[in-house]
Structure formats: structure tokens, C-alpha cells
Short mmCIF file of C-alpha atoms in Angstrom, two decimals:
data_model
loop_
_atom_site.label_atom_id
_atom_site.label_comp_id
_atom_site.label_asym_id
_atom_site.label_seq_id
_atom_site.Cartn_x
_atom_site.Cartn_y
_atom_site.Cartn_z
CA UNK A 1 147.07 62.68 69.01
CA UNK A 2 148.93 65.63 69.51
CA UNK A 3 149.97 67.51 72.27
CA UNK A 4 147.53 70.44 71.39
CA UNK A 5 144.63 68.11 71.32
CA UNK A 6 146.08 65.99 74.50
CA UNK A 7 145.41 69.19 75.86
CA UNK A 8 142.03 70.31 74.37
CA UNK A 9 140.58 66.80 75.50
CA UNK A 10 141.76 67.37 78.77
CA UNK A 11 140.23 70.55 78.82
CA UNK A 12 137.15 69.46 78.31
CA UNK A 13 136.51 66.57 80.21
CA UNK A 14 137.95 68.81 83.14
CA UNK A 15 135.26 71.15 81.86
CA UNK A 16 132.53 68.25 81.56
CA UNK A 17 133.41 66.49 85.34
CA UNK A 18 133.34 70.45 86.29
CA UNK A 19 129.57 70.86 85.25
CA UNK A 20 128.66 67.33 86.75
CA UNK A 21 129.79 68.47 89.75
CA UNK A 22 127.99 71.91 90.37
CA UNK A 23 124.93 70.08 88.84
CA UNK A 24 125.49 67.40 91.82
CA UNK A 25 125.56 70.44 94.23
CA UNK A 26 122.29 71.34 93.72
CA UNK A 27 120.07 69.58 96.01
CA UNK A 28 116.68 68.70 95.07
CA UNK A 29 113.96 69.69 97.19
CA UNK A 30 110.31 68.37 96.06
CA UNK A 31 107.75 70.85 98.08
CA UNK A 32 104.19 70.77 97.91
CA UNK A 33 102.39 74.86 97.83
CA UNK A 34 98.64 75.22 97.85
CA UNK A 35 96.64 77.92 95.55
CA UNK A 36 99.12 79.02 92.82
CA UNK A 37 98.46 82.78 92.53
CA UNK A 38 98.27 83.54 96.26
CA UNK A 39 101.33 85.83 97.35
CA UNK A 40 102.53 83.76 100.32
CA UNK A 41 102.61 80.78 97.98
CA UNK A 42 104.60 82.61 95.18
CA UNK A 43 108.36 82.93 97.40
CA UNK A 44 109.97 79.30 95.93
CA UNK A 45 108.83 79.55 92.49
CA UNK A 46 109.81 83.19 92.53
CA UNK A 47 112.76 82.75 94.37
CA UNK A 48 113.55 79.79 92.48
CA UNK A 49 113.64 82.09 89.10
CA UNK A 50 115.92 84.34 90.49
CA UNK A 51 118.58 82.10 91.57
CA UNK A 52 117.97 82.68 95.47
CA UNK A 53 118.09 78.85 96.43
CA UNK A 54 120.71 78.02 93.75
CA UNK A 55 122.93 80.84 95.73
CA UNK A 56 122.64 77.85 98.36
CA UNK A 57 122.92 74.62 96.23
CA UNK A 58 119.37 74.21 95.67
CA UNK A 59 116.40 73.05 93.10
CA UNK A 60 112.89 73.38 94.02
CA UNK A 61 110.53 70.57 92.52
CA UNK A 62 107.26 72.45 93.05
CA UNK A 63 103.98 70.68 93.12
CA UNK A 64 100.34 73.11 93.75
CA UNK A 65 97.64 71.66 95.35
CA UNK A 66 94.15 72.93 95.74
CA UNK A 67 94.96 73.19 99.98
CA UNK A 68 96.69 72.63 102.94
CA UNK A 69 94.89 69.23 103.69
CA UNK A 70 96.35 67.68 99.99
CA UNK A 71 99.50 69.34 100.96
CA UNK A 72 99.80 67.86 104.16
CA UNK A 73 98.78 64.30 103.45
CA UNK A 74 101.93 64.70 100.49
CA UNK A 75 104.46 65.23 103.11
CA UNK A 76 103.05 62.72 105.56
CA UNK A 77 103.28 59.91 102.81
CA UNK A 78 106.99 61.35 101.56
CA UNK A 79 105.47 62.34 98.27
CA UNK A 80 107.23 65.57 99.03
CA UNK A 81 109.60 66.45 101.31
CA UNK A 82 107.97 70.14 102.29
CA UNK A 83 104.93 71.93 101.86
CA UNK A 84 102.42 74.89 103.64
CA UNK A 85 100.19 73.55 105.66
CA UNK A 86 97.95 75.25 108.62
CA UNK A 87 98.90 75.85 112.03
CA UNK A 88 96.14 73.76 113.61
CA UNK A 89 96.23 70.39 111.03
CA UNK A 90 99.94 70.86 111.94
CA UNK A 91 99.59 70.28 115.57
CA UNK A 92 96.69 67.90 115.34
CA UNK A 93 98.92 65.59 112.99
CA UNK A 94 102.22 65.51 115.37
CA UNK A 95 99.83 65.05 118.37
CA UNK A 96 98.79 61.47 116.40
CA UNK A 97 103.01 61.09 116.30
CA UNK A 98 102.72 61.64 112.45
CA UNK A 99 105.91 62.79 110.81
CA UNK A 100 105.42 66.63 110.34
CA UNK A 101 107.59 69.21 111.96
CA UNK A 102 107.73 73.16 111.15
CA UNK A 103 110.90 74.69 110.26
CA UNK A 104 108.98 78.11 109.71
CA UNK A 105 106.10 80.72 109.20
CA UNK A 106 104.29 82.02 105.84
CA UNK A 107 101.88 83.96 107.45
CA UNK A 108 100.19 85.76 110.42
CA UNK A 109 96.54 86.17 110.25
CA UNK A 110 94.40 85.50 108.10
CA UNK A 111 93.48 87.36 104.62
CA UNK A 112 91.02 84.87 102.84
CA UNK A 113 87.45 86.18 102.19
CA UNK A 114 84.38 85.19 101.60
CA UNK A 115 81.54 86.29 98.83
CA UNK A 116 78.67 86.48 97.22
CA UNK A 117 76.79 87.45 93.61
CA UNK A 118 76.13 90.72 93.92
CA UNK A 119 72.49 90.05 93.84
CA UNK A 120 72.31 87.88 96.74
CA UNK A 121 69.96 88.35 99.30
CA UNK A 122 73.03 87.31 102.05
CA UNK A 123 74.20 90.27 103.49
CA UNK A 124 76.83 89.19 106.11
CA UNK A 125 78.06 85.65 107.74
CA UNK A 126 74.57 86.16 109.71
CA UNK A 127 72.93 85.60 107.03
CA UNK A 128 74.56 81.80 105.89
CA UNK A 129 72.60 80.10 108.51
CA UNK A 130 71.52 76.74 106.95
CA UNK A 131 73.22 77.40 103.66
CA UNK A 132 76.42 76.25 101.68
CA UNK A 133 79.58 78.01 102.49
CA UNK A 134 82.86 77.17 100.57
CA UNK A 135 86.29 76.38 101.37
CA UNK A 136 89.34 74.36 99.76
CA UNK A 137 90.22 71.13 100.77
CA UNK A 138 89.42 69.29 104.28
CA UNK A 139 91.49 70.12 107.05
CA UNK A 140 92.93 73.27 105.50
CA UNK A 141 93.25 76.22 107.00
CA UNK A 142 90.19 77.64 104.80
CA UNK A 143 88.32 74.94 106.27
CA UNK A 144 88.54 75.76 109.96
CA UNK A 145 88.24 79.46 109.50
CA UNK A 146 84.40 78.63 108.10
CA UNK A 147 83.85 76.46 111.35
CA UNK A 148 85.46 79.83 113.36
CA UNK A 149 83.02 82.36 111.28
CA UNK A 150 80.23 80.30 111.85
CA UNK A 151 80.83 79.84 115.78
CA UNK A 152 81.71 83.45 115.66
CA UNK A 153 78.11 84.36 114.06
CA UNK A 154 76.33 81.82 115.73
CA UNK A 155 75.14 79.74 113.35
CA UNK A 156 75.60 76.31 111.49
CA UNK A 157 76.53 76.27 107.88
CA UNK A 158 77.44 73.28 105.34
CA UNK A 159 80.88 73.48 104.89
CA UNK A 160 81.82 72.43 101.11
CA UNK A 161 85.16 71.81 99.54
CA UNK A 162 85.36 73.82 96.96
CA UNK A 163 89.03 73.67 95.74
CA UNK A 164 90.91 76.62 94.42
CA UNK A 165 89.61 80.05 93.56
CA UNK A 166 88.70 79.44 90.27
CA UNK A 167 86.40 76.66 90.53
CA UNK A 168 85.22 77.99 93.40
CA UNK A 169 84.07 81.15 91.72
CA UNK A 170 82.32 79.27 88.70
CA UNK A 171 80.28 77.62 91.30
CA UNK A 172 79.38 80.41 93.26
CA UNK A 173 78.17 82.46 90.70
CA UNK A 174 76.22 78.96 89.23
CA UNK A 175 74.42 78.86 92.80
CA UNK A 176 75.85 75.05 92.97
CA UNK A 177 77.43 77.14 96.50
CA UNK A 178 75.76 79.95 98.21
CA UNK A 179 78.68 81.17 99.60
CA UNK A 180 82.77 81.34 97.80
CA UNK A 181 85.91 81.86 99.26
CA UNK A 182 88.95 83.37 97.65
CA UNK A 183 91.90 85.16 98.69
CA UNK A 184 93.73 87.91 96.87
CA UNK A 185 94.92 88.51 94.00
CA UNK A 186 91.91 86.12 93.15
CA UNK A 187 88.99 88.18 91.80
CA UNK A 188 89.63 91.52 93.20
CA UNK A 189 88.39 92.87 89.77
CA UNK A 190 85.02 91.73 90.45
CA UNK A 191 85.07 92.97 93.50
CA UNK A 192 85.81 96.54 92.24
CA UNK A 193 83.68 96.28 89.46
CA UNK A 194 80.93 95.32 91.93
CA UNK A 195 80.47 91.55 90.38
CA UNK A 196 80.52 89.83 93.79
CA UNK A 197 80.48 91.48 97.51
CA UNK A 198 82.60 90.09 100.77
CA UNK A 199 80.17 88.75 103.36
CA UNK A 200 83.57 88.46 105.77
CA UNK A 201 87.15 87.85 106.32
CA UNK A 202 88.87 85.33 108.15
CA UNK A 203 90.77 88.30 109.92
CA UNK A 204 87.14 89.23 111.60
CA UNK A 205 87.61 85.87 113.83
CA UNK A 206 89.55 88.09 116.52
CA UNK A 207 92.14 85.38 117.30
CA UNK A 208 93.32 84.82 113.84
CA UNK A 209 94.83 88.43 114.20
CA UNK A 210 98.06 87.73 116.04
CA UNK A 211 98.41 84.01 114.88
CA UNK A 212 100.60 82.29 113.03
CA UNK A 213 97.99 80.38 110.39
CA UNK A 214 100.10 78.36 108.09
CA UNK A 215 103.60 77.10 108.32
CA UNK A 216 106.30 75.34 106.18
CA UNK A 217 106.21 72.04 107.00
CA UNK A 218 108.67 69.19 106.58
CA UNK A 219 108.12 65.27 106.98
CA UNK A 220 110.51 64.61 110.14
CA UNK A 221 112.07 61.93 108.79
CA UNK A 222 113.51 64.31 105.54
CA UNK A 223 114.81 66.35 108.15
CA UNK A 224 116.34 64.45 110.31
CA UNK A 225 118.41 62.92 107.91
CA UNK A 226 118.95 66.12 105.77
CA UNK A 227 119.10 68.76 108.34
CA UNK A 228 121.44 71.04 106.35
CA UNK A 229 119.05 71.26 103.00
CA UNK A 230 116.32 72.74 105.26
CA UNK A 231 118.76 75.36 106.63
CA UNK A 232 119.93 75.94 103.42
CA UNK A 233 116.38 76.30 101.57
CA UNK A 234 115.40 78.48 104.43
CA UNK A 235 118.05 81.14 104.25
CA UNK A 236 116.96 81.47 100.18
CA UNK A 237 113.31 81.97 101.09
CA UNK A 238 114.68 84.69 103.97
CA UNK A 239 116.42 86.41 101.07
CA UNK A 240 113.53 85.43 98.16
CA UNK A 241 111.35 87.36 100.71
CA UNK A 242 113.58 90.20 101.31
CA UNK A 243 113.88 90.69 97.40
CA UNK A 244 109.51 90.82 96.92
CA UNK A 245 109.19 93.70 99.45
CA UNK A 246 112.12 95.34 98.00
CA UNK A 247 112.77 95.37 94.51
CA UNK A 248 110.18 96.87 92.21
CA UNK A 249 110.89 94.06 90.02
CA UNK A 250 109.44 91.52 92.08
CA UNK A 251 106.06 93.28 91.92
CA UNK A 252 106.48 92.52 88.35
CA UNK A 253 107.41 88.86 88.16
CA UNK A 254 104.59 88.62 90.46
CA UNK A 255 102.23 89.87 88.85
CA UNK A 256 103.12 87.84 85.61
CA UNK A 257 103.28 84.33 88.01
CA UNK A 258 99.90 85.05 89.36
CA UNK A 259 97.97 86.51 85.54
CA UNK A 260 97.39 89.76 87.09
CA UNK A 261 98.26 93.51 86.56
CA UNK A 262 100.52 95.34 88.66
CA UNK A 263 98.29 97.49 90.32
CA UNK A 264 96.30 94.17 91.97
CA UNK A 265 99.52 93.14 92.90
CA UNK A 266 101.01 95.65 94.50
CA UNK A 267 97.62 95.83 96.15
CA UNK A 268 97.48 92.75 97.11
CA UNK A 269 101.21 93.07 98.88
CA UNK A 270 101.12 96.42 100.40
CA UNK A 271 97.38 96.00 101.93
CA UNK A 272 96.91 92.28 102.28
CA UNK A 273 99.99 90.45 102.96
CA UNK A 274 102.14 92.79 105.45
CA UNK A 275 105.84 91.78 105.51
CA UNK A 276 105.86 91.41 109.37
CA UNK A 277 103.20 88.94 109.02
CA UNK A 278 104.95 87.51 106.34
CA UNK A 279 108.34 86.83 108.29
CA UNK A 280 109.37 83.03 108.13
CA UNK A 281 110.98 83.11 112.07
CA UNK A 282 108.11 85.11 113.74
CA UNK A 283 105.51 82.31 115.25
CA UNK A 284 102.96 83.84 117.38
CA UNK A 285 99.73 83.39 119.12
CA UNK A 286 100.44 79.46 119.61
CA UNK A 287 98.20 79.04 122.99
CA UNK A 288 95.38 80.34 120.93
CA UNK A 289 96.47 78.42 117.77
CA UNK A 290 95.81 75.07 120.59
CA UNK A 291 92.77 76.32 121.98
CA UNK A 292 91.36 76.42 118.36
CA UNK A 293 92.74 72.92 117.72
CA UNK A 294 90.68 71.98 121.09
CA UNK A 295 87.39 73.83 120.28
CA UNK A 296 87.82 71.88 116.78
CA UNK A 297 88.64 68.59 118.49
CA UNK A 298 91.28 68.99 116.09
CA UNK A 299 93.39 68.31 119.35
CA UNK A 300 92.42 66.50 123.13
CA UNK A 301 94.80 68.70 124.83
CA UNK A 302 97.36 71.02 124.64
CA UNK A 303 100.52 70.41 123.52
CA UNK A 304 103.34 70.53 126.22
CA UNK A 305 106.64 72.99 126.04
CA UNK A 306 108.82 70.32 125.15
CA UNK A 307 106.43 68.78 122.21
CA UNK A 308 105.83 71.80 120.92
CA UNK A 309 109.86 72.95 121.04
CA UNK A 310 110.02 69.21 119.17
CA UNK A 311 107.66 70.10 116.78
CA UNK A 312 108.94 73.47 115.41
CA UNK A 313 112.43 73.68 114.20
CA UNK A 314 113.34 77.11 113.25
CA UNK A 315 116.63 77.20 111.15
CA UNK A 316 119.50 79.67 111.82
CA UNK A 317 120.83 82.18 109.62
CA UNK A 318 123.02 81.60 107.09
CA UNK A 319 125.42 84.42 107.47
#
């Protein structure tokens, strides 16, 4: 071999042990998201396409669910390390000692709806006494904003899971439901068009204004022994976030990620999904976030300062 080649082969192994190793620095994070579509739910796979976690040595695995409740149950059983899950199945879960702790916010109060064929004879949440009234999955945070609209109201409904938006809509406007739930960018055509009408919001509960409803939630176990990944993953969805209320580009990838135009989109971010309630390290309203989980008998008492400073583990700034 000559001394040319010597030198070639040595290039490119050097170049070869080189590409192992930056592939080795990406850590793998497998995190479970409910409703693909939903703006809250787009920052990882969004973020993920425009190199904001690689910046910090990270690949997101991303599963969807159809709701919190499947999302949760995948990080209690280690199927995934992370996820967004509700405030109140959050808290009811680490009260039982199961393995979830919250290293962050996705959003403050609540923008889900719910509707009805245009042709219905319901005219307001008054109105579903007795009938069937969607939602996505058990335990979700869908799920206890019916029971909240319905105590709100006064009256008893059937809660039915549902699952996502679509399927949810097909049986809606089937009558197998008498009532849907969605959440933007999820049929806001109809709605304009004048297909299906909003009965209510889960922002007309009064409590759900200034409360943090969902959080990103990590099995305690994955962070104890990984504490860095989290603080790393964190700082990219900071900066993924940043980059979707900023850059008119983001409206754009949006709006292709969730099969909508831009218009809906930048709709649904400018007058839906506020970026102060959208902020990762802002948790509010907690004491009414328990008394919820109490009314619910989602929880048998409140949680105490120090389980609920165990419990949520916000992550510092990467600077």
C-alpha cells in the first residue's frame, strides 16, 4: 500500500469513527403526543425538522395517541420516556406514588370545543341533559372538561370516548354521538361554512382560564437517571417555540404538518393558542387544578408543598 493510500484509509476511517460518534451524541428520546394536528402538540415534530433538539444532541421518537389517558399509561409502563398529559390525571397518578413527574407546561386554559350538526335541535351545553357528549380517551383532559361543563350547566350527560377529531366528527354528524368535540385547526372550515355550530368551550368553565391544563410529563425513573436529556430536550422545545411565534415560516410548516391552509393556521395560533399560555416554565392556577382533582375524586386531598415541588421539575436554561 502506498503512502498516499496509507493516508486516504486513514482518512476515512477517521472520517467513519467521526460520524459514529456525532451519531452516538444524539440521544434518543421516545415521547408520546396526543391529537396530531393540534398546535401545542406540533413543537417536537416541528422542532425536530428544524434541527432545534439536534442543536442539543437529540432525536425525538414520536408516537400520537388519540389522548392524554393513552399517553399517560405509555409513560407509566416505560413505553415512552415523555409525553402530554393533563394537569389533573398528572396529580391523581403521583398521589397513587406512580412514576410521573412534570418537567413543564404546553398550555394554559383550555381551547377545545364542543359541536353540533347544524340542524340540531341542541342549542347550548343546557341543552345535553340526558344525551351523549364526546371526548377522547378516559382520563384525558377532554374528559374532565365534559364532567366540568356539565357540573357547570347543571346537568348529567353520557360521557363517550370518542378518540381524535376525525372519528369523532364522522360520528357526530352519523348521530352515533349527539354531541363532538374538537379543537382547532380541526374543522374550523365547517364551522365557517356553517356545517356544525359550538354548543361551548372548555374556556367557559371559569377556572380553566388561568390554569395550567396539560403538562410534559416524564416517567421518574427516566429522569432520575437521565436528568441532563430532559434539560437538554427542554431548552430545544424553549427555542422550537420561540421559532413558531416568530418566523413566518413556521406558520407554514405548520400548516403542511397539520393538512391545513395558512390562513386556519395562523388563525388557529394568533386567536387560539396565545404564546403566554403556551410558555413551557409558566405553571399556574395549581390550587384550583387540586380542587378539580378533588371535586373529580380524581384526588382525596390536596397535595402538600413539598409533593407537589417533588412532582414538578422545571429545567433551567441552557444558556
Amino acid at each position: 500500500m502506498t503512502h498516499i493510500a496509507r493516508i486516504g484509509l486513514g482518512l476515512g476511517l477517521g472520517l467513519l469513527a467521526f460520524a459514529a460518534s456525532a451519531a452516538r451524541a444524539e440521544d434518543l428520546i421516545k415521547i408520546a403526543i396526543g391529537q396530531r394536528g393540534v398546535f401545542e402538540n406540533s413543537i417536537s415534530e416541528l422542532g425536530q425538522n428544524r434541527g432545534f433538539f439536534k442543536k442539543y444532541g437529540i432525536k425525538l421518537d414520536i408516537l400520537y395517541t388519540q389522548g392524554g389517558g393513552e399517553t399517560l399509561q405509555a409513560i407509566l409502563s416505560d413505553s415512552v420516556q415523555m409525553g402530554i398529559v393533563g394537569t389533573l390525571q398528572t396529580m391523581g397518578a403521583y398521589a397513587k406514588g406512580a412514576p410521573i413527574r412534570a418537567i413543564g407546561a404546553t398550555m394554559k386554559g383550555a381551547y377545545e370545543y364542543w359541536f353540533v350538526p347544524s340542524a340540531s335541535p341542541i342549542k347550548n351545553f343546557k341543552d345535553t341533559a340526558g344525551k351523549t357528549v364526546a371526548f377522547s380517551t378516559t382520563n384525558s383532559s377532554n374528559n374532565l372538561m365534559v364532567l366540568a361543563l356539565a357540573r357547570l350547566n347543571h346537568v348529567t350527560v353520557e360521557p363517550v370516548a370518542t378518540g381524535s377529531p376525525s372519528p369523532t366528527y364522522t360520528m357526530t354528524m352519523s348521530k352515533q354521538v349527539d354531541v363532538g368535540w374538537s379543537i382547532p385547526p380541526f374543522h374550523i372550515e365547517d364551522l365557517d361554512s356553517g356545517k356544525i355550530r359550538i354548543i361551548a368551550h372548555g374556556s367557559d368553565v371559569p377556572e380553566y382560564a388561568n390554569q395550567t391544563v396539560r403538562f410534559l410529563g416524564v416517567n421518574a425513573t427516566e429522569l432520575q437517571q437521565h436528568p441532563d436529556l430532559f434539560r437538554r430536550y427542554m431548552q430545544g422545545y424553549r427555542d422550537a417555540l420561540n421559532w413558531l411565534y416568530s418566523d413566518p415560516q413556521a406558520l407554514k410548516d405548520y400548516a403542511v404538518w397539520a393538512d391545513t391552509t395558512e390562513a386556519v393556521a395562523k388563525r388557529v395560533r394568533d386567536e387560539f393558542v396565545l404564546r403566554e399560555n403556551a410558555l413551557p416554565d409558566n405553571i399556574v392556577g395549581l390550587d384550583l387544578a387540586m380542587a378539580d382533582a378533588i371535586g373529580f375524586k380524581i384526588l382525596s386531598k390536596p397535595l402538600t408543598a413539598d409533593q407537589l415541588k417533588d412532582m414538578i421539575r422545571l429545567q433551567e436554561p441552557i444558556k
